[in-house]
Amino acid sequence: MENQNENIARQWFDAFNSHNLDKLLSLYDDNAEHFSPKLKIHRPETNGFVSGKAALHNWWQDAFDRLPGLQYKVTSLTANGERVFMEYIRIVAGEGNMVVAEVLEINNGKIIASRVYHG
């Protein structure tokens, strides 16, 4: 199970870094929930939370449109049977690199929740 969840995380990075929304969303459960401090800043009405694939699509499409060079460089992945803890560097031209941690909660091979933490 750990290997399956680590594989999901690697697919997640591949999809995110290629800005392939269809591939990225295919990794998520239809009712997945996501929390991000960046959501709280750019869409304060959400209080940092979105739910469902349509909301995830809108959030990431907005991010990719605003930041066309956005990339994540993996520094660490730790998986168990229920989640993956990911550490990565957020790279955006013209901004300082940011250390990020994210937890993917996984059930039946789909991401059901994700939480982002900035360092």
PDB file of C-alpha atoms in Angstrom:
ATOM      1  CA  MET A   1       0.000   0.000   0.000  1.00  0.00           C
ATOM      2  CA  GLU A   2       2.879   2.365   0.819  1.00  0.00           C
ATOM      3  CA  ASN A   3       4.338   1.838  -2.660  1.00  0.00           C
ATOM      4  CA  GLN A   4       0.941   2.473  -4.289  1.00  0.00           C
ATOM      5  CA  ASN A   5       0.540   5.715  -2.341  1.00  0.00           C
ATOM      6  CA  GLU A   6       4.084   6.836  -3.143  1.00  0.00           C
ATOM      7  CA  ASN A   7       3.348   6.103  -6.812  1.00  0.00           C
ATOM      8  CA  ILE A   8       0.225   8.296  -6.594  1.00  0.00           C
ATOM      9  CA  ALA A   9       2.380  11.095  -5.169  1.00  0.00           C
ATOM     10  CA  ARG A  10       4.903  10.758  -8.015  1.00  0.00           C
ATOM     11  CA  GLN A  11       2.063  10.854 -10.554  1.00  0.00           C
ATOM     12  CA  TRP A  12       0.753  13.929  -8.736  1.00  0.00           C
ATOM     13  CA  PHE A  13       4.089  15.749  -9.180  1.00  0.00           C
ATOM     14  CA  ASP A  14       4.338  14.720 -12.850  1.00  0.00           C
ATOM     15  CA  ALA A  15       0.817  16.009 -13.543  1.00  0.00           C
ATOM     16  CA  PHE A  16       1.295  19.205 -11.548  1.00  0.00           C
ATOM     17  CA  ASN A  17       4.647  20.104 -13.099  1.00  0.00           C
ATOM     18  CA  SER A  18       3.309  19.516 -16.621  1.00  0.00           C
ATOM     19  CA  HIS A  19       0.202  21.571 -15.679  1.00  0.00           C
ATOM     20  CA  ASN A  20      -1.939  18.638 -16.851  1.00  0.00           C
ATOM     21  CA  LEU A  21      -5.197  19.274 -15.003  1.00  0.00           C
ATOM     22  CA  ASP A  22      -6.997  16.208 -16.370  1.00  0.00           C
ATOM     23  CA  LYS A  23      -4.236  13.892 -15.178  1.00  0.00           C
ATOM     24  CA  LEU A  24      -3.987  15.699 -11.840  1.00  0.00           C
ATOM     25  CA  LEU A  25      -7.731  15.560 -11.185  1.00  0.00           C
ATOM     26  CA  SER A  26      -7.875  11.870 -12.144  1.00  0.00           C
ATOM     27  CA  LEU A  27      -5.904  11.162  -8.953  1.00  0.00           C
ATOM     28  CA  TYR A  28      -8.639  12.676  -6.756  1.00  0.00           C
ATOM     29  CA  ASP A  29     -11.925  11.372  -5.418  1.00  0.00           C
ATOM     30  CA  ASP A  30     -14.926  13.318  -6.754  1.00  0.00           C
ATOM     31  CA  ASN A  31     -15.557  14.815  -3.297  1.00  0.00           C
ATOM     32  CA  ALA A  32     -11.941  15.468  -2.303  1.00  0.00           C
ATOM     33  CA  GLU A  33     -11.178  18.380  -0.001  1.00  0.00           C
ATOM     34  CA  HIS A  34      -8.132  20.630  -0.246  1.00  0.00           C
ATOM     35  CA  PHE A  35      -6.659  23.207   2.131  1.00  0.00           C
ATOM     36  CA  SER A  36      -3.971  25.725   1.200  1.00  0.00           C
ATOM     37  CA  PRO A  37      -2.738  28.982   2.753  1.00  0.00           C
ATOM     38  CA  LYS A  38      -2.503  30.345  -0.816  1.00  0.00           C
ATOM     39  CA  LEU A  39      -6.244  29.711  -1.244  1.00  0.00           C
ATOM     40  CA  LYS A  40      -6.853  31.721   1.909  1.00  0.00           C
ATOM     41  CA  ILE A  41      -4.859  34.628   0.421  1.00  0.00           C
ATOM     42  CA  HIS A  42      -6.189  34.566  -3.160  1.00  0.00           C
ATOM     43  CA  ARG A  43      -9.752  33.516  -2.348  1.00  0.00           C
ATOM     44  CA  PRO A  44     -10.431  34.653   1.227  1.00  0.00           C
ATOM     45  CA  GLU A  45     -14.102  33.628   1.028  1.00  0.00           C
ATOM     46  CA  THR A  46     -12.973  29.962   1.005  1.00  0.00           C
ATOM     47  CA  ASN A  47     -11.100  30.285   4.312  1.00  0.00           C
ATOM     48  CA  GLY A  48      -8.451  28.152   2.580  1.00  0.00           C
ATOM     49  CA  PHE A  49     -10.715  25.173   1.752  1.00  0.00           C
ATOM     50  CA  VAL A  50     -12.232  23.859  -1.486  1.00  0.00           C
ATOM     51  CA  SER A  51     -14.189  20.652  -2.063  1.00  0.00           C
ATOM     52  CA  GLY A  52     -14.826  18.617  -5.189  1.00  0.00           C
ATOM     53  CA  LYS A  53     -13.088  18.290  -8.527  1.00  0.00           C
ATOM     54  CA  ALA A  54     -14.733  21.374 -10.080  1.00  0.00           C
ATOM     55  CA  ALA A  55     -13.393  23.597  -7.289  1.00  0.00           C
ATOM     56  CA  LEU A  56      -9.955  21.959  -7.492  1.00  0.00           C
ATOM     57  CA  HIS A  57      -9.929  22.488 -11.252  1.00  0.00           C
ATOM     58  CA  ASN A  58     -10.816  26.175 -10.884  1.00  0.00           C
ATOM     59  CA  TRP A  59      -8.177  26.725  -8.222  1.00  0.00           C
ATOM     60  CA  TRP A  60      -5.335  25.061 -10.113  1.00  0.00           C
ATOM     61  CA  GLN A  61      -6.336  26.552 -13.465  1.00  0.00           C
ATOM     62  CA  ASP A  62      -6.171  29.988 -11.842  1.00  0.00           C
ATOM     63  CA  ALA A  63      -2.747  29.188 -10.358  1.00  0.00           C
ATOM     64  CA  PHE A  64      -1.388  27.908 -13.678  1.00  0.00           C
ATOM     65  CA  ASP A  65      -2.754  30.976 -15.492  1.00  0.00           C
ATOM     66  CA  ARG A  66      -1.240  33.399 -12.964  1.00  0.00           C
ATOM     67  CA  LEU A  67       2.049  31.490 -12.635  1.00  0.00           C
ATOM     68  CA  PRO A  68       2.814  29.754 -15.955  1.00  0.00           C
ATOM     69  CA  GLY A  69       6.289  28.688 -14.794  1.00  0.00           C
ATOM     70  CA  LEU A  70       5.127  27.222 -11.458  1.00  0.00           C
ATOM     71  CA  GLN A  71       7.058  24.047 -10.613  1.00  0.00           C
ATOM     72  CA  TYR A  72       7.523  21.831  -7.576  1.00  0.00           C
ATOM     73  CA  LYS A  73      10.832  20.083  -6.860  1.00  0.00           C
ATOM     74  CA  VAL A  74      10.408  17.025  -4.625  1.00  0.00           C
ATOM     75  CA  THR A  75      12.763  16.825  -1.669  1.00  0.00           C
ATOM     76  CA  SER A  76      11.079  14.029   0.334  1.00  0.00           C
ATOM     77  CA  LEU A  77       8.198  11.548   0.140  1.00  0.00           C
ATOM     78  CA  THR A  78       7.077   9.428   3.092  1.00  0.00           C
ATOM     79  CA  ALA A  79       4.160   7.062   2.545  1.00  0.00           C
ATOM     80  CA  ASN A  80       2.116   4.673   4.619  1.00  0.00           C
ATOM     81  CA  GLY A  81      -1.164   2.870   3.939  1.00  0.00           C
ATOM     82  CA  GLU A  82      -3.320   5.961   4.408  1.00  0.00           C
ATOM     83  CA  ARG A  83      -1.318   9.018   3.395  1.00  0.00           C
ATOM     84  CA  VAL A  84       1.755  10.514   1.793  1.00  0.00           C
ATOM     85  CA  PHE A  85       3.735  13.311   3.395  1.00  0.00           C
ATOM     86  CA  MET A  86       5.453  15.309   0.665  1.00  0.00           C
ATOM     87  CA  GLU A  87       8.094  17.991   1.009  1.00  0.00           C
ATOM     88  CA  TYR A  88       8.977  20.112  -1.970  1.00  0.00           C
ATOM     89  CA  ILE A  89      10.340  23.431  -3.139  1.00  0.00           C
ATOM     90  CA  ARG A  90       7.848  25.790  -4.819  1.00  0.00           C
ATOM     91  CA  ILE A  91       9.639  27.511  -7.690  1.00  0.00           C
ATOM     92  CA  VAL A  92       8.182  30.584  -9.414  1.00  0.00           C
ATOM     93  CA  ALA A  93      10.219  32.996 -11.551  1.00  0.00           C
ATOM     94  CA  GLY A  94      10.598  36.356  -9.823  1.00  0.00           C
ATOM     95  CA  GLU A  95       9.739  34.968  -6.374  1.00  0.00           C
ATOM     96  CA  GLY A  96      11.935  33.395  -3.749  1.00  0.00           C
ATOM     97  CA  ASN A  97      11.773  29.625  -3.507  1.00  0.00           C
ATOM     98  CA  MET A  98       9.379  28.377  -0.830  1.00  0.00           C
ATOM     99  CA  VAL A  99       9.641  25.204   1.233  1.00  0.00           C
ATOM    100  CA  VAL A 100       6.271  23.420   1.263  1.00  0.00           C
ATOM    101  CA  ALA A 101       4.907  20.344   3.007  1.00  0.00           C
ATOM    102  CA  GLU A 102       1.727  18.669   1.825  1.00  0.00           C
ATOM    103  CA  VAL A 103      -0.196  15.677   3.065  1.00  0.00           C
ATOM    104  CA  LEU A 104      -2.287  13.567   0.699  1.00  0.00           C
ATOM    105  CA  GLU A 105      -4.924  11.411   2.410  1.00  0.00           C
ATOM    106  CA  ILE A 106      -5.592   8.382   0.168  1.00  0.00           C
ATOM    107  CA  ASN A 107      -8.421   5.856   0.225  1.00  0.00           C
ATOM    108  CA  ASN A 108      -9.075   3.141  -2.385  1.00  0.00           C
ATOM    109  CA  GLY A 109      -6.369   4.539  -4.664  1.00  0.00           C
ATOM    110  CA  LYS A 110      -7.775   8.103  -4.758  1.00  0.00           C
ATOM    111  CA  ILE A 111      -6.786  11.268  -2.930  1.00  0.00           C
ATOM    112  CA  ILE A 112      -9.647  12.163  -0.603  1.00  0.00           C
ATOM    113  CA  ALA A 113      -8.031  15.157   1.105  1.00  0.00           C
ATOM    114  CA  SER A 114      -4.908  17.284   0.881  1.00  0.00           C
ATOM    115  CA  ARG A 115      -3.435  19.883   3.195  1.00  0.00           C
ATOM    116  CA  VAL A 116      -0.635  22.324   2.358  1.00  0.00           C
ATOM    117  CA  TYR A 117       1.767  23.855   4.896  1.00  0.00           C
ATOM    118  CA  HIS A 118       4.328  26.556   4.101  1.00  0.00           C
ATOM    119  CA  GLY A 119       7.697  26.644   5.809  1.00  0.00           C
TER     120      GLY A 119
END
